[in-house]
Amino acid sequence: MTELKTGGSQGYLRIATEEAFSTPELIEAWREELELPDVDPGFQSLIGFYINHPAERPKFIYDRLADLGETRLADMDARGIDRQILALTSPATNVLRDADRATMIAETANDRLAEACRAHPDRFSGMAACAPQDPRRAAKEIERAVTKLGLNAVVINSHILGEYLDNPKFSEVLEAAEAMDAPIYLHPNTPPRNMIGPMLEAGLDGAVFGFGVETGMHALRLITSGVFDRFPRLQVIIGHMGEALPFWMYRLDFMHQAGIRANRYEFLKPLKKEKVSNYLKENFYMTNSGVAWEPAIKFTQDVIGKDRVLYAMDYPYQCPAEEVAKLDAMDMSLEDKKMFFQTNAERVFKL
Ligand code: 1DF
Ligand code: MN
């Protein structure tokens, strides 16, 4: 493997767009939440593992999540990552049943993140956290984060205590994101209680599969429920190669339209842009986080558009340097690689 360097000597900068961090306040609240009765089974499975399990992987990850300084920068240098776009790690505050506390933790995280970005403006950018449990304050925080802190995107870790963003109670949050021209990174969460059973039984509830199923479905229900007809300028970013939705696209279009024509569900109305795929192409960006796989990246570029596919590493959860080298070596024009690694991210995150 040739040495990976920052600085762009290969013809582009590498901007990684789904990179996680934690705060002490969040970890403390997670620990307490894990002790409460009726804890969410997905949260228990995922964060119970990262906080309590003695294996090497959770310790490596837990330590690195907490660092916004030298260790992280050294890891970026070793992997040739010029810039990380940081987001409060999943499920962040979405799982907290105390809405006030969730809101305060998100606000503090944004202050800490903005401070790290100010300390290392050439290496770090960030997305704003918010707690949609209190939609009004979440909307206010999005506005503050964009206008005062320079965080030009929002991260929402999929379902909020089992509820989805198409629920009209969250309208203010979507309205604020659209008004601030801030894309929402819809990052995975474990499936909610009423969805997780058979996955948990088979050890498939986490990033291995459950994340993608849950978040892909969340993205789809935003489309089919008409969110983008209500908020036409809203942009949503999804990771993990679009949570496999590009591969589903043909069937989604066919079966969705067949259902609409038959008036199968009274609540399901025809969409302004008709096809599900039109929304995937016009209201979504997709990153390759966790999918360092040339055929999947090219397929997505082909069906969604080269200007809508972005690079992400998913540090510290998945960060082998070999994956960066493999993506550098993709059989793809330098022009297209530069869009993928650099210029799409500069445009979407207003760098
Ligand atoms: C994992 C993966 C955990 C991702 C994450 O946040 C995460 C994991 C808690 O491997 O357990 O963001 N990921 O995006 O693939
Ligand atoms: Mn992630």
mmCIF file of C-alpha atoms and ligand atoms in Angstrom:
data_model
loop_
_atom_site.group_PDB
_atom_site.id
_atom_site.type_symbol
_atom_site.label_atom_id
_atom_site.label_comp_id
_atom_site.label_asym_id
_atom_site.label_seq_id
_atom_site.Cartn_x
_atom_site.Cartn_y
_atom_site.Cartn_z
ATOM 1 C CA MET A 1 0.000 0.000 0.000
ATOM 2 C CA THR A 2 1.398 3.427 -0.898
ATOM 3 C CA GLU A 3 1.548 5.892 1.947
ATOM 4 C CA LEU A 4 -1.678 7.819 2.479
ATOM 5 C CA LYS A 5 -1.063 11.551 2.751
ATOM 6 C CA THR A 6 -3.257 14.521 3.482
ATOM 7 C CA GLY A 7 -2.911 17.667 1.361
ATOM 8 C CA GLY A 8 -4.422 16.513 -1.916
ATOM 9 C CA SER A 9 -1.348 15.306 -3.824
ATOM 10 C CA GLN A 10 -3.515 12.571 -5.394
ATOM 11 C CA GLY A 11 -5.614 15.285 -7.071
ATOM 12 C CA TYR A 12 -8.315 15.756 -4.440
ATOM 13 C CA LEU A 13 -8.766 16.270 -0.721
ATOM 14 C CA ARG A 14 -10.416 13.484 1.258
ATOM 15 C CA ILE A 15 -13.390 14.797 3.230
ATOM 16 C CA ALA A 16 -15.040 12.175 5.415
ATOM 17 C CA THR A 17 -18.672 13.037 6.077
ATOM 18 C CA GLU A 18 -20.045 10.671 8.769
ATOM 19 C CA GLU A 19 -17.517 10.821 11.568
ATOM 20 C CA ALA A 20 -18.628 10.307 15.143
ATOM 21 C CA PHE A 21 -17.784 11.874 18.492
ATOM 22 C CA SER A 22 -19.241 11.742 22.014
ATOM 23 C CA THR A 23 -19.454 14.134 24.944
ATOM 24 C CA PRO A 24 -19.121 13.342 28.661
ATOM 25 C CA GLU A 25 -22.677 14.620 29.214
ATOM 26 C CA LEU A 26 -24.071 12.202 26.636
ATOM 27 C CA ILE A 27 -22.184 9.191 28.020
ATOM 28 C CA GLU A 28 -23.370 10.046 31.545
ATOM 29 C CA ALA A 29 -27.000 10.278 30.401
ATOM 30 C CA TRP A 30 -26.666 6.998 28.475
ATOM 31 C CA ARG A 31 -25.345 5.236 31.576
ATOM 32 C CA GLU A 32 -28.319 6.462 33.579
ATOM 33 C CA GLU A 33 -30.797 5.594 30.839
ATOM 34 C CA LEU A 34 -29.425 2.035 30.749
ATOM 35 C CA GLU A 35 -30.352 1.678 34.430
ATOM 36 C CA LEU A 36 -33.977 2.801 34.012
ATOM 37 C CA PRO A 37 -36.870 0.332 33.768
ATOM 38 C CA ASP A 38 -38.079 -0.746 30.304
ATOM 39 C CA VAL A 39 -34.908 0.355 28.562
ATOM 40 C CA ASP A 40 -35.145 0.252 24.773
ATOM 41 C CA PRO A 41 -33.829 -3.175 23.670
ATOM 42 C CA GLY A 42 -31.864 -1.785 20.707
ATOM 43 C CA PHE A 43 -30.197 0.828 22.892
ATOM 44 C CA GLN A 44 -29.414 -1.836 25.475
ATOM 45 C CA SER A 45 -27.891 -4.100 22.827
ATOM 46 C CA LEU A 46 -25.817 -1.376 21.133
ATOM 47 C CA ILE A 47 -24.731 1.005 23.854
ATOM 48 C CA GLY A 48 -24.694 -1.664 26.537
ATOM 49 C CA PHE A 49 -22.041 -3.291 24.354
ATOM 50 C CA TYR A 50 -19.948 -0.169 23.747
ATOM 51 C CA ILE A 51 -20.053 0.995 27.363
ATOM 52 C CA ASN A 52 -19.741 -2.270 29.258
ATOM 53 C CA HIS A 53 -18.207 -5.024 27.129
ATOM 54 C CA PRO A 54 -14.560 -5.960 27.882
ATOM 55 C CA ALA A 55 -13.522 -6.734 24.259
ATOM 56 C CA GLU A 56 -10.942 -4.616 22.457
ATOM 57 C CA ARG A 57 -13.285 -3.128 19.825
ATOM 58 C CA PRO A 58 -15.638 -1.281 22.203
ATOM 59 C CA LYS A 59 -12.729 0.131 24.191
ATOM 60 C CA PHE A 60 -10.912 1.355 21.061
ATOM 61 C CA ILE A 61 -14.104 3.023 19.860
ATOM 62 C CA TYR A 62 -15.223 4.447 23.183
ATOM 63 C CA ASP A 63 -11.824 6.135 23.746
ATOM 64 C CA ARG A 64 -11.683 7.596 20.258
ATOM 65 C CA LEU A 65 -15.251 8.921 20.300
ATOM 66 C CA ALA A 66 -14.331 11.091 23.282
ATOM 67 C CA ASP A 67 -11.331 12.748 21.623
ATOM 68 C CA LEU A 68 -11.582 15.892 19.491
ATOM 69 C CA GLY A 69 -7.847 16.590 19.493
ATOM 70 C CA GLU A 70 -4.510 14.909 18.999
ATOM 71 C CA THR A 71 -5.537 11.231 18.823
ATOM 72 C CA ARG A 72 -8.208 11.925 16.244
ATOM 73 C CA LEU A 73 -5.914 14.157 14.188
ATOM 74 C CA ALA A 74 -3.182 11.505 14.264
ATOM 75 C CA ASP A 75 -5.682 8.873 13.109
ATOM 76 C CA MET A 76 -6.775 11.180 10.282
ATOM 77 C CA ASP A 77 -3.153 11.805 9.274
ATOM 78 C CA ALA A 78 -2.427 8.066 9.230
ATOM 79 C CA ARG A 79 -5.417 7.478 6.936
ATOM 80 C CA GLY A 80 -4.972 10.491 4.655
ATOM 81 C CA ILE A 81 -8.194 12.162 5.821
ATOM 82 C CA ASP A 82 -7.994 15.917 5.305
ATOM 83 C CA ARG A 83 -11.242 16.807 7.008
ATOM 84 C CA GLN A 84 -13.885 15.140 9.146
ATOM 85 C CA ILE A 85 -17.501 16.267 9.212
ATOM 86 C CA LEU A 86 -18.374 15.418 12.809
ATOM 87 C CA ALA A 87 -21.690 14.248 14.226
ATOM 88 C CA LEU A 88 -22.751 13.333 17.759
ATOM 89 C CA THR A 89 -22.683 9.552 17.824
ATOM 90 C CA SER A 90 -25.813 7.427 17.480
ATOM 91 C CA PRO A 91 -28.336 7.176 19.041
ATOM 92 C CA ALA A 92 -27.203 10.450 20.664
ATOM 93 C CA THR A 93 -30.109 12.068 22.494
ATOM 94 C CA ASN A 94 -32.867 10.309 20.502
ATOM 95 C CA VAL A 95 -33.109 7.589 23.129
ATOM 96 C CA LEU A 96 -33.436 9.862 26.185
ATOM 97 C CA ARG A 97 -36.911 9.967 27.707
ATOM 98 C CA ASP A 98 -36.225 13.248 29.528
ATOM 99 C CA ALA A 99 -36.769 15.809 26.764
ATOM 100 C CA ASP A 100 -35.245 18.732 28.695
ATOM 101 C CA ARG A 101 -32.083 16.862 29.440
ATOM 102 C CA ALA A 102 -31.891 15.591 25.853
ATOM 103 C CA THR A 103 -32.193 19.175 24.615
ATOM 104 C CA MET A 104 -29.462 20.458 26.932
ATOM 105 C CA ILE A 105 -27.089 17.640 25.987
ATOM 106 C CA ALA A 106 -27.570 18.398 22.291
ATOM 107 C CA GLU A 107 -26.932 22.109 22.883
ATOM 108 C CA THR A 108 -23.794 21.459 24.923
ATOM 109 C CA ALA A 109 -22.559 19.015 22.279
ATOM 110 C CA ASN A 110 -22.981 21.717 19.635
ATOM 111 C CA ASP A 111 -20.971 24.185 21.721
ATOM 112 C CA ARG A 112 -18.207 21.633 22.194
ATOM 113 C CA LEU A 113 -18.246 20.743 18.519
ATOM 114 C CA ALA A 114 -18.080 24.384 17.440
ATOM 115 C CA GLU A 115 -15.118 24.864 19.761
ATOM 116 C CA ALA A 116 -13.261 21.914 18.198
ATOM 117 C CA CYS A 117 -14.001 23.309 14.724
ATOM 118 C CA ARG A 118 -12.630 26.708 15.776
ATOM 119 C CA ALA A 119 -9.501 25.058 17.202
ATOM 120 C CA HIS A 120 -8.868 23.067 13.996
ATOM 121 C CA PRO A 121 -10.681 24.915 11.217
ATOM 122 C CA ASP A 122 -8.702 23.188 8.489
ATOM 123 C CA ARG A 123 -9.468 19.672 9.804
ATOM 124 C CA PHE A 124 -12.925 19.656 11.444
ATOM 125 C CA SER A 125 -16.429 20.712 10.417
ATOM 126 C CA GLY A 126 -19.626 19.600 12.055
ATOM 127 C CA MET A 127 -23.327 18.920 12.015
ATOM 128 C CA ALA A 128 -25.689 20.199 14.694
ATOM 129 C CA ALA A 129 -27.318 17.792 17.104
ATOM 130 C CA CYS A 130 -30.870 18.405 18.288
ATOM 131 C CA ALA A 131 -33.488 16.634 20.379
ATOM 132 C CA PRO A 132 -36.724 16.405 18.370
ATOM 133 C CA GLN A 133 -38.497 15.228 21.562
ATOM 134 C CA ASP A 134 -39.028 18.962 22.077
ATOM 135 C CA PRO A 135 -39.656 20.081 18.482
ATOM 136 C CA ARG A 136 -39.802 23.805 19.201
ATOM 137 C CA ARG A 137 -36.466 23.901 21.012
ATOM 138 C CA ALA A 138 -34.927 21.568 18.441
ATOM 139 C CA ALA A 139 -35.950 24.021 15.715
ATOM 140 C CA LYS A 140 -34.467 26.916 17.708
ATOM 141 C CA GLU A 141 -31.241 24.991 18.215
ATOM 142 C CA ILE A 142 -30.937 24.274 14.499
ATOM 143 C CA GLU A 143 -31.256 27.998 13.864
ATOM 144 C CA ARG A 144 -28.675 28.842 16.542
ATOM 145 C CA ALA A 145 -26.251 26.167 15.327
ATOM 146 C CA VAL A 146 -26.347 27.418 11.750
ATOM 147 C CA THR A 147 -26.402 31.158 12.353
ATOM 148 C CA LYS A 148 -24.193 31.383 15.465
ATOM 149 C CA LEU A 149 -22.017 28.255 15.456
ATOM 150 C CA GLY A 150 -21.441 27.750 11.741
ATOM 151 C CA LEU A 151 -22.715 24.167 11.763
ATOM 152 C CA ASN A 152 -24.361 23.920 8.343
ATOM 153 C CA ALA A 153 -26.101 20.554 8.630
ATOM 154 C CA VAL A 154 -28.153 18.640 11.201
ATOM 155 C CA VAL A 155 -27.745 15.051 12.356
ATOM 156 C CA ILE A 156 -30.791 13.093 13.473
ATOM 157 C CA ASN A 157 -30.212 9.505 14.509
ATOM 158 C CA SER A 158 -33.326 8.096 12.868
ATOM 159 C CA HIS A 159 -36.314 7.225 15.055
ATOM 160 C CA ILE A 160 -37.014 9.288 18.144
ATOM 161 C CA LEU A 161 -38.239 6.955 20.903
ATOM 162 C CA GLY A 162 -39.987 4.926 18.203
ATOM 163 C CA GLU A 163 -41.424 7.914 16.327
ATOM 164 C CA TYR A 164 -40.543 9.019 12.802
ATOM 165 C CA LEU A 165 -39.899 12.441 11.332
ATOM 166 C CA ASP A 166 -42.935 12.334 9.042
ATOM 167 C CA ASN A 167 -45.076 12.574 12.197
ATOM 168 C CA PRO A 168 -46.628 16.086 12.001
ATOM 169 C CA LYS A 169 -45.409 16.773 15.561
ATOM 170 C CA PHE A 170 -41.880 17.151 14.104
ATOM 171 C CA SER A 171 -42.874 19.625 11.370
ATOM 172 C CA GLU A 172 -41.109 22.528 13.057
ATOM 173 C CA VAL A 173 -37.827 20.635 12.972
ATOM 174 C CA LEU A 174 -38.066 19.947 9.240
ATOM 175 C CA GLU A 175 -39.216 23.507 8.623
ATOM 176 C CA ALA A 176 -36.172 24.893 10.457
ATOM 177 C CA ALA A 177 -33.763 22.672 8.530
ATOM 178 C CA GLU A 178 -35.327 23.702 5.235
ATOM 179 C CA ALA A 179 -35.370 27.384 6.172
ATOM 180 C CA MET A 180 -31.703 27.279 7.265
ATOM 181 C CA ASP A 181 -30.799 25.404 4.063
ATOM 182 C CA ALA A 182 -29.266 22.750 6.346
ATOM 183 C CA PRO A 183 -29.380 19.156 5.101
ATOM 184 C CA ILE A 184 -30.421 16.524 7.641
ATOM 185 C CA TYR A 185 -28.051 13.590 7.971
ATOM 186 C CA LEU A 186 -30.446 10.770 8.824
ATOM 187 C CA HIS A 187 -27.988 8.544 10.652
ATOM 188 C CA PRO A 188 -28.975 4.993 11.657
ATOM 189 C CA ASN A 189 -30.361 3.954 15.000
ATOM 190 C CA THR A 190 -31.179 0.431 16.137
ATOM 191 C CA PRO A 191 -34.727 -0.658 15.258
ATOM 192 C CA PRO A 192 -37.370 0.366 17.793
ATOM 193 C CA ARG A 193 -38.961 -2.065 20.215
ATOM 194 C CA ASN A 194 -41.792 -3.048 17.870
ATOM 195 C CA MET A 195 -39.415 -3.866 15.006
ATOM 196 C CA ILE A 196 -36.313 -5.347 16.581
ATOM 197 C CA GLY A 197 -37.487 -8.757 17.874
ATOM 198 C CA PRO A 198 -36.449 -11.212 15.145
ATOM 199 C CA MET A 199 -33.285 -9.223 14.396
ATOM 200 C CA LEU A 200 -32.130 -9.294 17.998
ATOM 201 C CA GLU A 201 -32.822 -13.023 18.108
ATOM 202 C CA ALA A 202 -30.385 -13.503 15.218
ATOM 203 C CA GLY A 203 -27.745 -10.933 16.236
ATOM 204 C CA LEU A 204 -28.695 -8.727 13.275
ATOM 205 C CA ASP A 205 -30.023 -5.665 15.123
ATOM 206 C CA GLY A 206 -26.957 -3.405 14.948
ATOM 207 C CA ALA A 207 -24.814 -1.905 12.201
ATOM 208 C CA VAL A 208 -24.597 -5.309 10.550
ATOM 209 C CA PHE A 209 -28.177 -5.047 9.185
ATOM 210 C CA GLY A 210 -30.771 -3.579 11.572
ATOM 211 C CA PHE A 211 -29.371 -0.060 11.156
ATOM 212 C CA GLY A 212 -29.881 -0.162 7.414
ATOM 213 C CA VAL A 213 -33.355 -1.681 7.526
ATOM 214 C CA GLU A 214 -34.599 0.820 10.090
ATOM 215 C CA THR A 215 -33.071 3.897 8.520
ATOM 216 C CA GLY A 216 -33.821 2.905 4.936
ATOM 217 C CA MET A 217 -37.440 2.525 5.986
ATOM 218 C CA HIS A 218 -37.346 5.910 7.732
ATOM 219 C CA ALA A 219 -36.086 7.544 4.542
ATOM 220 C CA LEU A 220 -38.784 5.813 2.508
ATOM 221 C CA ARG A 221 -41.605 6.826 4.772
ATOM 222 C CA LEU A 222 -40.484 10.446 4.540
ATOM 223 C CA ILE A 223 -40.978 10.087 0.797
ATOM 224 C CA THR A 224 -44.235 8.111 0.692
ATOM 225 C CA SER A 225 -45.896 10.232 3.381
ATOM 226 C CA GLY A 226 -45.282 13.354 1.308
ATOM 227 C CA VAL A 227 -42.706 15.143 3.491
ATOM 228 C CA PHE A 228 -40.860 16.406 0.399
ATOM 229 C CA ASP A 229 -44.077 17.712 -1.114
ATOM 230 C CA ARG A 230 -44.562 19.711 2.098
ATOM 231 C CA PHE A 231 -40.861 20.713 2.278
ATOM 232 C CA PRO A 232 -39.641 20.608 -1.326
ATOM 233 C CA ARG A 233 -36.248 22.166 -0.619
ATOM 234 C CA LEU A 234 -35.429 19.812 2.261
ATOM 235 C CA GLN A 235 -32.339 17.663 1.631
ATOM 236 C CA VAL A 236 -31.586 14.447 3.498
ATOM 237 C CA ILE A 237 -28.255 12.640 3.592
ATOM 238 C CA ILE A 238 -28.186 8.898 4.204
ATOM 239 C CA GLY A 239 -25.101 6.752 4.726
ATOM 240 C CA HIS A 240 -24.126 3.145 4.117
ATOM 241 C CA MET A 241 -24.552 3.494 0.371
ATOM 242 C CA GLY A 242 -27.999 4.991 0.734
ATOM 243 C CA GLU A 243 -28.965 2.206 3.165
ATOM 244 C CA ALA A 244 -29.281 -0.012 0.059
ATOM 245 C CA LEU A 245 -32.165 2.035 -1.378
ATOM 246 C CA PRO A 246 -30.530 2.500 -4.798
ATOM 247 C CA PHE A 247 -30.660 -1.263 -5.268
ATOM 248 C CA TRP A 248 -34.360 -1.287 -4.339
ATOM 249 C CA MET A 249 -35.275 1.633 -6.566
ATOM 250 C CA TYR A 250 -36.902 -0.135 -9.505
ATOM 251 C CA ARG A 251 -39.146 -2.264 -7.300
ATOM 252 C CA LEU A 252 -40.003 0.648 -5.040
ATOM 253 C CA ASP A 253 -41.221 2.656 -8.012
ATOM 254 C CA PHE A 254 -43.236 -0.198 -9.466
ATOM 255 C CA MET A 255 -44.924 -1.395 -6.287
ATOM 256 C CA HIS A 256 -45.497 2.057 -4.820
ATOM 257 C CA GLN A 257 -47.262 3.212 -7.972
ATOM 258 C CA ALA A 258 -49.259 -0.013 -8.223
ATOM 259 C CA GLY A 259 -50.483 0.561 -4.659
ATOM 260 C CA ILE A 260 -51.373 4.186 -5.355
ATOM 261 C CA ARG A 261 -53.311 3.304 -8.530
ATOM 262 C CA ALA A 262 -55.285 0.661 -6.659
ATOM 263 C CA ASN A 263 -55.952 3.075 -3.781
ATOM 264 C CA ARG A 264 -54.787 0.291 -1.481
ATOM 265 C CA TYR A 265 -54.187 2.542 1.533
ATOM 266 C CA GLU A 266 -56.597 5.372 1.973
ATOM 267 C CA PHE A 267 -53.964 7.512 3.722
ATOM 268 C CA LEU A 268 -51.416 7.071 0.931
ATOM 269 C CA LYS A 269 -51.807 9.933 -1.544
ATOM 270 C CA PRO A 270 -50.199 10.289 -4.958
ATOM 271 C CA LEU A 271 -46.890 12.166 -4.818
ATOM 272 C CA LYS A 272 -46.221 15.379 -6.734
ATOM 273 C CA LYS A 273 -43.130 13.882 -8.314
ATOM 274 C CA GLU A 274 -44.979 10.565 -8.734
ATOM 275 C CA LYS A 275 -42.069 8.150 -8.380
ATOM 276 C CA VAL A 276 -40.155 7.346 -5.209
ATOM 277 C CA SER A 277 -36.967 7.434 -7.281
ATOM 278 C CA ASN A 278 -37.533 11.069 -8.246
ATOM 279 C CA TYR A 279 -37.250 12.003 -4.579
ATOM 280 C CA LEU A 280 -34.180 9.826 -4.088
ATOM 281 C CA LYS A 281 -32.568 11.719 -6.968
ATOM 282 C CA GLU A 282 -33.655 15.222 -5.960
ATOM 283 C CA ASN A 283 -33.954 15.282 -2.166
ATOM 284 C CA PHE A 284 -31.241 12.850 -1.050
ATOM 285 C CA TYR A 285 -27.477 12.638 -0.870
ATOM 286 C CA MET A 286 -25.873 9.287 -0.164
ATOM 287 C CA THR A 287 -22.541 8.521 1.443
ATOM 288 C CA ASN A 288 -20.562 5.298 1.246
ATOM 289 C CA SER A 289 -19.924 5.081 4.996
ATOM 290 C CA GLY A 290 -19.093 1.480 5.854
ATOM 291 C CA VAL A 291 -19.211 0.451 2.204
ATOM 292 C CA ALA A 292 -15.720 0.698 0.693
ATOM 293 C CA TRP A 293 -16.927 -1.172 -2.339
ATOM 294 C CA GLU A 294 -16.375 0.098 -5.881
ATOM 295 C CA PRO A 295 -19.342 -1.634 -7.607
ATOM 296 C CA ALA A 296 -21.838 -0.265 -5.057
ATOM 297 C CA ILE A 297 -20.405 3.254 -5.266
ATOM 298 C CA LYS A 298 -20.478 3.279 -9.064
ATOM 299 C CA PHE A 299 -23.971 1.824 -9.180
ATOM 300 C CA THR A 300 -25.211 4.563 -6.853
ATOM 301 C CA GLN A 301 -23.469 7.261 -8.884
ATOM 302 C CA ASP A 302 -25.131 5.803 -11.963
ATOM 303 C CA VAL A 303 -28.714 5.682 -10.640
ATOM 304 C CA ILE A 304 -28.750 8.678 -8.240
ATOM 305 C CA GLY A 305 -26.228 11.005 -9.860
ATOM 306 C CA LYS A 306 -22.511 11.657 -9.416
ATOM 307 C CA ASP A 307 -23.180 14.961 -7.731
ATOM 308 C CA ARG A 308 -25.136 13.185 -4.960
ATOM 309 C CA VAL A 309 -22.702 10.501 -3.800
ATOM 310 C CA LEU A 310 -20.199 11.472 -1.085
ATOM 311 C CA TYR A 311 -17.315 9.831 0.707
ATOM 312 C CA ALA A 312 -17.573 8.879 4.398
ATOM 313 C CA MET A 313 -15.358 6.739 6.594
ATOM 314 C CA ASP A 314 -17.499 6.229 9.739
ATOM 315 C CA TYR A 315 -14.620 6.851 12.143
ATOM 316 C CA PRO A 316 -14.055 5.360 14.658
ATOM 317 C CA TYR A 317 -16.477 2.489 14.007
ATOM 318 C CA GLN A 318 -14.912 1.457 10.707
ATOM 319 C CA CYS A 319 -11.591 3.025 9.900
ATOM 320 C CA PRO A 320 -9.044 0.730 8.206
ATOM 321 C CA ALA A 321 -6.524 2.695 6.123
ATOM 322 C CA GLU A 322 -6.724 -0.051 3.470
ATOM 323 C CA GLU A 323 -10.258 1.062 2.676
ATOM 324 C CA VAL A 324 -9.020 4.558 1.803
ATOM 325 C CA ALA A 325 -6.337 3.081 -0.446
ATOM 326 C CA LYS A 326 -8.925 0.845 -2.108
ATOM 327 C CA LEU A 327 -11.182 3.796 -2.872
ATOM 328 C CA ASP A 328 -8.247 5.826 -4.211
ATOM 329 C CA ALA A 329 -7.588 2.945 -6.590
ATOM 330 C CA MET A 330 -11.153 2.794 -7.962
ATOM 331 C CA ASP A 331 -11.361 2.613 -11.741
ATOM 332 C CA MET A 332 -12.958 6.072 -12.006
ATOM 333 C CA SER A 333 -11.913 9.333 -13.672
ATOM 334 C CA LEU A 334 -9.998 11.798 -11.508
ATOM 335 C CA GLU A 335 -12.794 14.297 -12.106
ATOM 336 C CA ASP A 336 -15.428 11.920 -10.687
ATOM 337 C CA LYS A 337 -13.208 10.903 -7.777
ATOM 338 C CA LYS A 338 -12.746 14.540 -6.862
ATOM 339 C CA MET A 339 -16.518 15.024 -6.742
ATOM 340 C CA PHE A 340 -16.875 11.934 -4.588
ATOM 341 C CA PHE A 341 -14.085 12.709 -2.109
ATOM 342 C CA GLN A 342 -14.119 16.494 -2.043
ATOM 343 C CA THR A 343 -16.290 18.855 -4.027
ATOM 344 C CA ASN A 344 -19.720 17.331 -3.332
ATOM 345 C CA ALA A 345 -18.998 17.586 0.390
ATOM 346 C CA GLU A 346 -17.749 21.180 0.036
ATOM 347 C CA ARG A 347 -21.023 22.114 -1.659
ATOM 348 C CA VAL A 348 -23.404 20.161 0.612
ATOM 349 C CA PHE A 349 -21.768 21.245 3.902
ATOM 350 C CA LYS A 350 -20.874 24.768 2.649
ATOM 351 C CA LEU A 351 -17.190 24.417 3.472
HETATM 352 C C1 1DF B 1 -21.733 1.207 14.697
HETATM 353 C C2 1DF B 1 -21.716 1.589 13.362
HETATM 354 C C3 1DF B 1 -22.124 2.123 15.660
HETATM 355 C C4 1DF B 1 -22.089 2.856 13.004
HETATM 356 C C5 1DF B 1 -22.467 3.401 15.291
HETATM 357 O O1 1DF B 1 -22.888 4.326 16.195
HETATM 358 C C6 1DF B 1 -22.404 3.819 13.955
HETATM 359 C C7 1DF B 1 -21.356 -0.145 15.082
HETATM 360 C C8 1DF B 1 -23.197 3.881 17.499
HETATM 361 O O2 1DF B 1 -20.564 -0.773 14.348
HETATM 362 O O3 1DF B 1 -21.829 -0.633 16.114
HETATM 363 O O4 1DF B 1 -22.614 5.088 13.650
HETATM 364 N N1 1DF B 1 -22.203 3.139 11.623
HETATM 365 O O5 1DF B 1 -22.660 4.209 11.212
HETATM 366 O O6 1DF B 1 -21.997 2.185 10.796
HETATM 367 MN MN MN B 2 -22.117 6.062 11.613
#
